[in-house]
Short mmCIF file of C-alpha atoms in Angstrom, two decimals:
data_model
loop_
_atom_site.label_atom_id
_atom_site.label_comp_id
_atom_site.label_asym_id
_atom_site.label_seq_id
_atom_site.Cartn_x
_atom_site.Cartn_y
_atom_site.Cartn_z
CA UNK A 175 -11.99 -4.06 -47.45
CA UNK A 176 -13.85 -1.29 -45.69
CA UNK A 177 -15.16 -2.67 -42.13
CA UNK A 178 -19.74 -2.37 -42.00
CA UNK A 179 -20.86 -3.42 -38.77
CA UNK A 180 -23.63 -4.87 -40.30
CA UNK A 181 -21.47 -7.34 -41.91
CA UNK A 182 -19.69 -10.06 -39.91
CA UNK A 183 -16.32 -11.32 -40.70
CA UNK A 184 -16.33 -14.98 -41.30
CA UNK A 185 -13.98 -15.53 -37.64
CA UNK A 186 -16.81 -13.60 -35.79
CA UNK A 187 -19.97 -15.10 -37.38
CA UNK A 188 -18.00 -18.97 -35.85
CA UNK A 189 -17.70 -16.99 -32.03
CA UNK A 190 -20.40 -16.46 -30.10
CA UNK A 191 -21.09 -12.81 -28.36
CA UNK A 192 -19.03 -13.69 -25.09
CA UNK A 193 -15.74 -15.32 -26.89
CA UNK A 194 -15.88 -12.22 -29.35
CA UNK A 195 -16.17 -10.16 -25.94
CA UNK A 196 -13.18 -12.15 -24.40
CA UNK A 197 -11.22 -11.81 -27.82
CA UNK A 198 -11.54 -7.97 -27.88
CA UNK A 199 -10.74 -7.04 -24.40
CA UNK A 200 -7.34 -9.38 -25.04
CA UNK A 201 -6.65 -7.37 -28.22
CA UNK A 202 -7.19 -4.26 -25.85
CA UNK A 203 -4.98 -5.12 -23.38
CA UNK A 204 -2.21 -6.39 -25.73
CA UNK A 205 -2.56 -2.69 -27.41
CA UNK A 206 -2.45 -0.98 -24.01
CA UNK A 207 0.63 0.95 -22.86
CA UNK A 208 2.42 -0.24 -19.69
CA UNK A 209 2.34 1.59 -16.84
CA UNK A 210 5.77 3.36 -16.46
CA UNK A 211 8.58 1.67 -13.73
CA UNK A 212 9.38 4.91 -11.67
CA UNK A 213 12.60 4.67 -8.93
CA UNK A 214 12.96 7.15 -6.42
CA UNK A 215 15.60 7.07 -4.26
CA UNK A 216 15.66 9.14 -0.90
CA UNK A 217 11.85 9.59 -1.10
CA UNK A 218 9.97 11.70 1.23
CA UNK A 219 5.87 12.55 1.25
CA UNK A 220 3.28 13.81 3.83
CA UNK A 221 -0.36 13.84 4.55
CA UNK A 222 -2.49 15.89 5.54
CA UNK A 223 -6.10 15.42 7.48
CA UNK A 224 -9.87 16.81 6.40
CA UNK A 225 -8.47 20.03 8.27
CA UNK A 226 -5.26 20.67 6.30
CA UNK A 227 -3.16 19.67 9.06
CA UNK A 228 -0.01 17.44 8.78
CA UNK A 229 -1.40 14.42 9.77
CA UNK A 230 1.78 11.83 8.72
CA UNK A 231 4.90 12.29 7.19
CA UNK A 232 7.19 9.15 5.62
CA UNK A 233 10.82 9.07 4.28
CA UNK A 234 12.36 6.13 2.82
CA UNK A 235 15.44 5.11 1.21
CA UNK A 236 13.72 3.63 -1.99
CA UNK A 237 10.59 3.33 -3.61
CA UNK A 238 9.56 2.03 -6.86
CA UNK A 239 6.33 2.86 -8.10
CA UNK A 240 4.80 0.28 -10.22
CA UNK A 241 1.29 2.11 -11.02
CA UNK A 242 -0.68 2.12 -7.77
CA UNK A 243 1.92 -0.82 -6.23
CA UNK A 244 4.58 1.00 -4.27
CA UNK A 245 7.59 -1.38 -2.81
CA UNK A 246 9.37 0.53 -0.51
CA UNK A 247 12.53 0.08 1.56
CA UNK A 248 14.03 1.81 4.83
CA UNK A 249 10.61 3.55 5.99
CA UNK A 250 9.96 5.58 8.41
CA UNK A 251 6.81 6.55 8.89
CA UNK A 252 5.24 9.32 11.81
CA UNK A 253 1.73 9.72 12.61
CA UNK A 254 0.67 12.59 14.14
CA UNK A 255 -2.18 11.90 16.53
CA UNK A 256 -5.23 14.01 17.45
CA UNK A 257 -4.12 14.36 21.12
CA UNK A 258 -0.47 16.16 19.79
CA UNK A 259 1.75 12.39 20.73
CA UNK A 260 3.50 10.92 17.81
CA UNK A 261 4.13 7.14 16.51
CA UNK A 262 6.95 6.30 14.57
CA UNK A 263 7.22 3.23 12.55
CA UNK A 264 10.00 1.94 10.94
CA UNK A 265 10.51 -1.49 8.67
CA UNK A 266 13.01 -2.41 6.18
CA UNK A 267 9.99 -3.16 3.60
CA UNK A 268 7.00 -2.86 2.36
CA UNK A 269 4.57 -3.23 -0.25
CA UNK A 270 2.15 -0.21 -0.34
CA UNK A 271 -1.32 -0.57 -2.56
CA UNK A 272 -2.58 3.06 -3.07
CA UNK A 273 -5.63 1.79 -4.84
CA UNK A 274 -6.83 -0.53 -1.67
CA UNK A 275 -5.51 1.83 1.30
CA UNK A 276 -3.46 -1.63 2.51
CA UNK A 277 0.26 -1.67 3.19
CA UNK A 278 1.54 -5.34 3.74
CA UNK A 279 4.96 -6.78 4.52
CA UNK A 280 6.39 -9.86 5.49
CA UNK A 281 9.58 -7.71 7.57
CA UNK A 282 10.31 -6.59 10.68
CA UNK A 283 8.58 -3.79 11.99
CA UNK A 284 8.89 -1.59 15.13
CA UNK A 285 6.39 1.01 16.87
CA UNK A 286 7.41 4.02 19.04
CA UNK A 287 5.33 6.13 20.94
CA UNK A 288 5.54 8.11 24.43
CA UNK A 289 3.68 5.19 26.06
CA UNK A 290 5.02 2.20 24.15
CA UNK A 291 7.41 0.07 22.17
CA UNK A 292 6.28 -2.67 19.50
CA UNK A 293 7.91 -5.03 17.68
CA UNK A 294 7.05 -8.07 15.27
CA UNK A 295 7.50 -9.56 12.12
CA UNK A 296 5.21 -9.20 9.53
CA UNK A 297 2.07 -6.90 8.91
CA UNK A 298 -0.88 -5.02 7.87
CA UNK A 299 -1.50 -1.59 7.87
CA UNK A 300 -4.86 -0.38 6.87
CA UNK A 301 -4.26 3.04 6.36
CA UNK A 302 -8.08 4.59 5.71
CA UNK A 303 -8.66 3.06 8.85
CA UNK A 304 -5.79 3.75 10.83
CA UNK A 305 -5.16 -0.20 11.81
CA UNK A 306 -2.24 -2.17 12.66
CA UNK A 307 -1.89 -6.08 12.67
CA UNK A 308 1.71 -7.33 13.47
CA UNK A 309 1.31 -11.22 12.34
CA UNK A 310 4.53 -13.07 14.54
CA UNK A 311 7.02 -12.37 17.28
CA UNK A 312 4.92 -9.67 19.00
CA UNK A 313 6.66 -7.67 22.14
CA UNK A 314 5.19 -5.19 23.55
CA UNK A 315 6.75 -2.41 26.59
CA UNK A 316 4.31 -0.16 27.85
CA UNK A 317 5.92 2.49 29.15
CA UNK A 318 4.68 3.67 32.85
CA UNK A 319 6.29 6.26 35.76
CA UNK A 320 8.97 5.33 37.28
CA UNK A 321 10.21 2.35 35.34
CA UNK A 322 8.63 0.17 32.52
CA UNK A 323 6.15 -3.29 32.59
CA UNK A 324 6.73 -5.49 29.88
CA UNK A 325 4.12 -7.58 27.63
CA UNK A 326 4.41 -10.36 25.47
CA UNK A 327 0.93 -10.80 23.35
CA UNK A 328 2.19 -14.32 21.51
CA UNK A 329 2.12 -15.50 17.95
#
């Protein structure tokens, strides 16, 4: 039987125009290819800022790379600020979403920088934006001359 599309198969002429909508994009899918599993192990990557400078560099232990899902395990991440300080961030996991910009984890995480140490559990990094939200068990030390003040910002 040769396929018209002037002529209506007796399944389609029973469905109206959304169900046969709905029924073809699940045929689609079904037909589409899944998006290949990748493992790397002893990963490292940097970026770069509108300038080509180094603006961040990571390394990591493990990452698999599910499409634009990225769990990764033993990161360290350093950010290279505008003013020439680093941060260094380190957790034991994350999930990274490359299409959203967001890395989330429900693990430890701690922050190092010239004027201050940060530590929590669980968080949010929105990386377009450059922002940090550590969910639980926050500590912060800022770091001043001649000795250090300590600060506790709660749950």
């Amino acid at each position: 039987m040769m396929f018209s599309p002037h002529r209506q198969s007796p399944l389609c002429r029973c469905m109206n125009r959304r169900a046969r909508l709905a029924l073809l994009l699940l045929v689609m899918s079904a037909s589409a290819k899944p998006v290949p599993r990748i493992v790397l192990k002893g990963f490292q990557t940097r970026g770069t800022d509108e300038e080509g400078r180094q603006s961040w560099d990571m390394v990591g232990k493990k990452a698999v790379v599910n499409g634009a899902v990225h769990d990764l395990s033993q990161v360290t991440l350093r950010v290279f600020m505008q003013d020439g300080d680093e941060v260094v961030i380190r957790s034991p996991f994350c999930v990274y979403n490359q299409a959203s910009g967001l890395v989330e984890s429900e693990a430890g995480i701690v922050v190092r920088s010239a004027q201050m140490i940060l530590n929590g559990i669980g968080y949010d990094i929105l990386t377009a934006e450059r922002k940090l939200r550590v969910r639980s068990n926050v500590r912060m030390r800022i770091k001043v001359k001649g000795g250090a003040a300590a600060l506790s910002l709660g749950t």
